[in-house]
Coordinates of C-alpha atoms in Angstrom, one line a residue:
Chain E
E1 CA 22.3 -35.3 86.0
V2 CA 24.8 -38.0 85.2
Q3 CA 23.2 -41.2 83.9
L4 CA 24.5 -44.4 82.4
V5 CA 22.1 -46.8 80.7
E6 CA 23.3 -50.2 79.6
S7 CA 21.5 -52.4 77.0
G8 CA 22.2 -55.4 74.8
G9 CA 22.3 -58.2 77.3
G10 CA 20.4 -61.4 77.0
L11 CA 20.6 -65.2 76.6
I12 CA 23.3 -66.3 74.1
Q13 CA 24.7 -69.7 73.3
P14 CA 28.3 -70.6 74.0
G15 CA 30.5 -69.4 71.2
G16 CA 28.1 -66.6 70.3
S17 CA 28.5 -62.8 70.2
L18 CA 26.8 -59.9 71.9
R19 CA 27.4 -56.1 71.8
L20 CA 26.6 -54.2 75.0
S21 CA 25.9 -50.5 74.8
C22 CA 26.1 -47.9 77.5
A23 CA 24.4 -44.6 76.7
A24 CA 25.7 -41.7 78.8
S25 CA 24.2 -38.4 79.7
G26 CA 25.3 -35.5 81.8
F27 CA 29.0 -35.9 80.9
T28 CA 31.2 -36.6 77.9
V29 CA 32.3 -40.2 77.5
S30 CA 35.3 -39.4 75.5
S31 CA 36.7 -37.1 78.2
N32 CA 36.6 -39.8 80.9
Y33 CA 38.1 -43.1 81.7
M34 CA 35.2 -45.6 81.1
S35 CA 35.1 -49.1 82.3
W36 CA 33.1 -52.3 82.1
V37 CA 32.8 -54.3 85.3
R38 CA 30.9 -57.6 85.6
Q39 CA 29.5 -59.6 88.5
A40 CA 28.7 -63.2 88.2
P41 CA 25.7 -64.5 90.2
G42 CA 26.6 -64.5 93.9
K43 CA 30.2 -63.4 93.2
G44 CA 32.3 -60.3 93.6
L45 CA 33.0 -57.5 91.2
E46 CA 35.4 -58.3 88.3
W47 CA 37.0 -55.5 86.3
V48 CA 36.7 -56.3 82.6
S49 CA 38.0 -53.4 80.5
V50 CA 38.8 -49.7 80.4
I51 CA 39.1 -47.1 77.7
Y52 CA 41.1 -44.0 78.6
S53 CA 40.2 -40.6 77.4
G54 CA 43.2 -40.7 74.9
G55 CA 41.7 -43.9 73.4
S56 CA 44.0 -46.5 74.9
T57 CA 42.3 -49.7 75.8
Y58 CA 43.0 -52.5 78.3
Y59 CA 41.5 -55.8 79.2
A60 CA 41.4 -58.4 81.9
D61 CA 43.3 -61.6 81.0
S62 CA 40.0 -63.5 81.2
V63 CA 38.5 -61.6 78.2
K64 CA 41.6 -60.5 76.3
G65 CA 41.3 -61.4 72.6
R66 CA 37.5 -62.0 72.9
F67 CA 36.1 -58.6 74.1
T68 CA 36.6 -55.2 72.6
I69 CA 35.8 -51.9 74.2
S70 CA 35.0 -48.9 72.1
R71 CA 33.1 -45.6 72.1
D72 CA 31.1 -43.5 69.7
N73 CA 31.8 -39.9 70.5
S74 CA 28.9 -38.6 68.4
K75 CA 26.5 -40.8 70.3
N76 CA 28.2 -40.4 73.7
T77 CA 28.0 -44.1 74.0
L78 CA 30.4 -46.8 75.3
Y79 CA 30.3 -50.3 73.8
L80 CA 31.6 -53.8 74.7
Q81 CA 31.8 -56.3 71.8
M82 CA 31.9 -59.8 73.3
N83 CA 32.8 -62.7 71.0
S84 CA 33.4 -66.4 71.7
L85 CA 31.3 -66.2 74.8
R86 CA 31.6 -68.9 77.4
A87 CA 29.4 -70.0 80.3
E88 CA 31.8 -68.3 82.7
D89 CA 31.0 -64.9 81.0
T90 CA 27.5 -65.1 82.5
A91 CA 27.2 -62.0 84.7
V92 CA 25.6 -58.6 85.1
Y93 CA 27.7 -56.2 83.1
Y94 CA 28.0 -52.6 84.4
C95 CA 29.5 -49.7 82.6
A96 CA 31.1 -47.3 85.0
R97 CA 32.9 -44.0 85.4
L98 CA 34.7 -44.0 88.8
E99 CA 31.8 -42.4 90.6
S100 CA 28.8 -43.3 88.3
W101 CA 27.6 -46.8 87.4
G102 CA 24.8 -47.9 85.2
Q103 CA 22.1 -50.3 86.4
G104 CA 23.7 -53.2 84.6
T105 CA 22.6 -55.6 81.9
L106 CA 22.5 -59.4 82.4
V107 CA 24.3 -61.6 80.0
T108 CA 23.6 -65.3 80.2
V109 CA 25.6 -67.7 78.2
S110 CA 23.9 -71.1 78.1
S111 CA 22.8 -73.7 75.6
Chain H
D1 CA 49.7 -57.7 87.7
I2 CA 49.1 -56.1 91.1
Q3 CA 46.9 -58.1 93.4
M4 CA 44.4 -56.5 95.8
T5 CA 43.8 -58.4 99.0
Q6 CA 41.0 -57.4 101.4
S7 CA 40.5 -58.6 105.0
P8 CA 38.5 -59.8 106.6
S9 CA 36.2 -61.5 104.0
S10 CA 33.3 -61.0 106.4
L11 CA 32.6 -59.4 109.8
S12 CA 29.7 -59.1 112.2
A13 CA 29.5 -56.1 114.5
S14 CA 27.0 -54.3 116.7
V15 CA 25.3 -51.1 115.9
G16 CA 27.6 -48.2 117.0
D17 CA 30.8 -50.3 116.7
R18 CA 33.8 -49.0 114.9
V19 CA 34.5 -51.2 111.9
T20 CA 37.8 -51.4 109.9
I21 CA 38.4 -53.1 106.6
T22 CA 41.9 -53.4 105.1
C23 CA 43.0 -53.6 101.5
R24 CA 46.6 -54.5 100.6
A25 CA 48.2 -54.1 97.2
S26 CA 51.0 -56.4 96.2
Q27 CA 52.9 -53.4 94.8
G28 CA 52.6 -49.7 95.5
I29 CA 49.7 -47.9 93.9
S30 CA 50.3 -44.4 95.4
N31 CA 46.8 -43.2 96.4
Y32 CA 44.9 -44.6 93.4
L33 CA 42.4 -46.5 95.5
A34 CA 38.6 -46.4 95.6
W35 CA 36.2 -48.0 98.1
Y36 CA 32.7 -49.1 97.0
Q37 CA 29.7 -50.2 98.9
Q38 CA 27.3 -52.7 97.4
E39 CA 24.0 -53.3 99.3
P40 CA 22.2 -56.5 98.5
G41 CA 20.7 -56.4 95.1
K42 CA 21.9 -52.9 94.3
V43 CA 24.5 -51.2 92.1
P44 CA 27.9 -50.5 93.7
K45 CA 28.2 -47.0 95.1
L46 CA 31.5 -45.1 95.4
L47 CA 32.3 -44.1 98.9
I48 CA 35.9 -43.0 98.8
Y49 CA 38.4 -42.2 96.0
A50 CA 42.0 -41.2 96.0
A51 CA 42.3 -43.4 99.1
S52 CA 40.9 -40.8 101.5
T53 CA 38.5 -38.4 99.7
L54 CA 34.9 -38.8 100.7
Q55 CA 32.5 -38.9 97.7
S56 CA 29.9 -36.2 97.9
G57 CA 26.8 -37.3 99.8
V58 CA 28.5 -40.1 101.6
P59 CA 28.0 -40.0 105.4
S60 CA 31.0 -38.7 107.4
R61 CA 31.1 -41.9 109.5
F62 CA 32.9 -43.4 106.5
S63 CA 36.6 -42.6 106.1
G64 CA 39.6 -43.9 104.2
S65 CA 43.3 -43.8 104.8
G66 CA 46.6 -45.2 103.4
S67 CA 49.0 -44.9 100.6
G68 CA 51.3 -47.1 98.7
T69 CA 50.3 -50.7 99.6
D70 CA 48.2 -50.5 102.7
F71 CA 44.7 -49.0 102.9
T72 CA 41.9 -48.9 105.4
L73 CA 38.2 -48.2 105.2
T74 CA 36.7 -47.2 108.6
I75 CA 33.1 -46.9 109.6
S76 CA 33.2 -45.0 112.8
S77 CA 29.8 -46.0 114.1
L78 CA 28.1 -48.9 112.3
Q79 CA 24.5 -48.3 111.3
P80 CA 21.9 -50.9 110.2
E81 CA 21.9 -49.3 106.7
D82 CA 25.6 -50.1 106.4
V83 CA 24.9 -53.8 105.9
A84 CA 26.6 -54.4 102.5
T85 CA 29.6 -55.8 100.8
Y86 CA 32.6 -53.4 100.5
Y87 CA 35.2 -53.5 97.7
C88 CA 38.4 -51.8 97.2
Q89 CA 39.7 -51.1 93.6
K90 CA 43.0 -49.9 92.3
Y91 CA 43.0 -47.5 89.3
N92 CA 46.6 -46.3 89.0
S93 CA 47.1 -48.5 85.9
A94 CA 45.3 -51.4 84.2
P95 CA 44.2 -53.9 85.2
W96 CA 41.9 -52.0 87.6
T97 CA 41.6 -54.9 90.0
F98 CA 39.0 -55.2 92.7
G99 CA 39.6 -56.8 96.1
Q100 CA 37.5 -59.9 96.8
G101 CA 35.0 -58.0 99.0
T102 CA 34.2 -57.8 102.7
K103 CA 30.7 -58.6 103.8
V104 CA 29.5 -56.6 106.8
E105 CA 26.6 -57.7 108.9
I106 CA 24.9 -56.6 112.1
K107 CA 25.4 -58.8 115.2

């Protein structure tokens, strides 16, 4: 069974850093295009980043230079390193393959 | 970057009605388009990929069509459990932009 489990969210002050993790089971992360998607409270879905199976990475303009997507093939886990966090980064963060999404982890940026 | 524009932003229809949601890309994306359903308080669920391929387990009243810049999600007979927000997403190349969503309610 395919499963994605995010962790690492929480309350963080503006300017701080967090690393989100997404542990995958039932498939191989490195063989798939894996994305991070976020949803601010009461808002729509916003694509954040993708890592392709070949290792290429891409980012939304809103996070470029602050967020880094990566994966650990030995752990079959996807990561999102988030630096210089802002209030507008407050959202539920989902890791996703096209057809499979995790339950999400809430990131709240507030002083 | 390619923009994805959904319409309408919301709609209200009766049970049994045929419902159509459109998604327009500002440039051609071939058939690299997915449709998601997000019920209130739940995780988005893939309905359609490759513009017209029904994801396994999704009821056949859902269908997708289109290619290039214009795409459509159709619910052939609206059911109460279809109350949700629907999103399109392009995935031909980054950024994998979502449409702004269409909220579907029962009249």
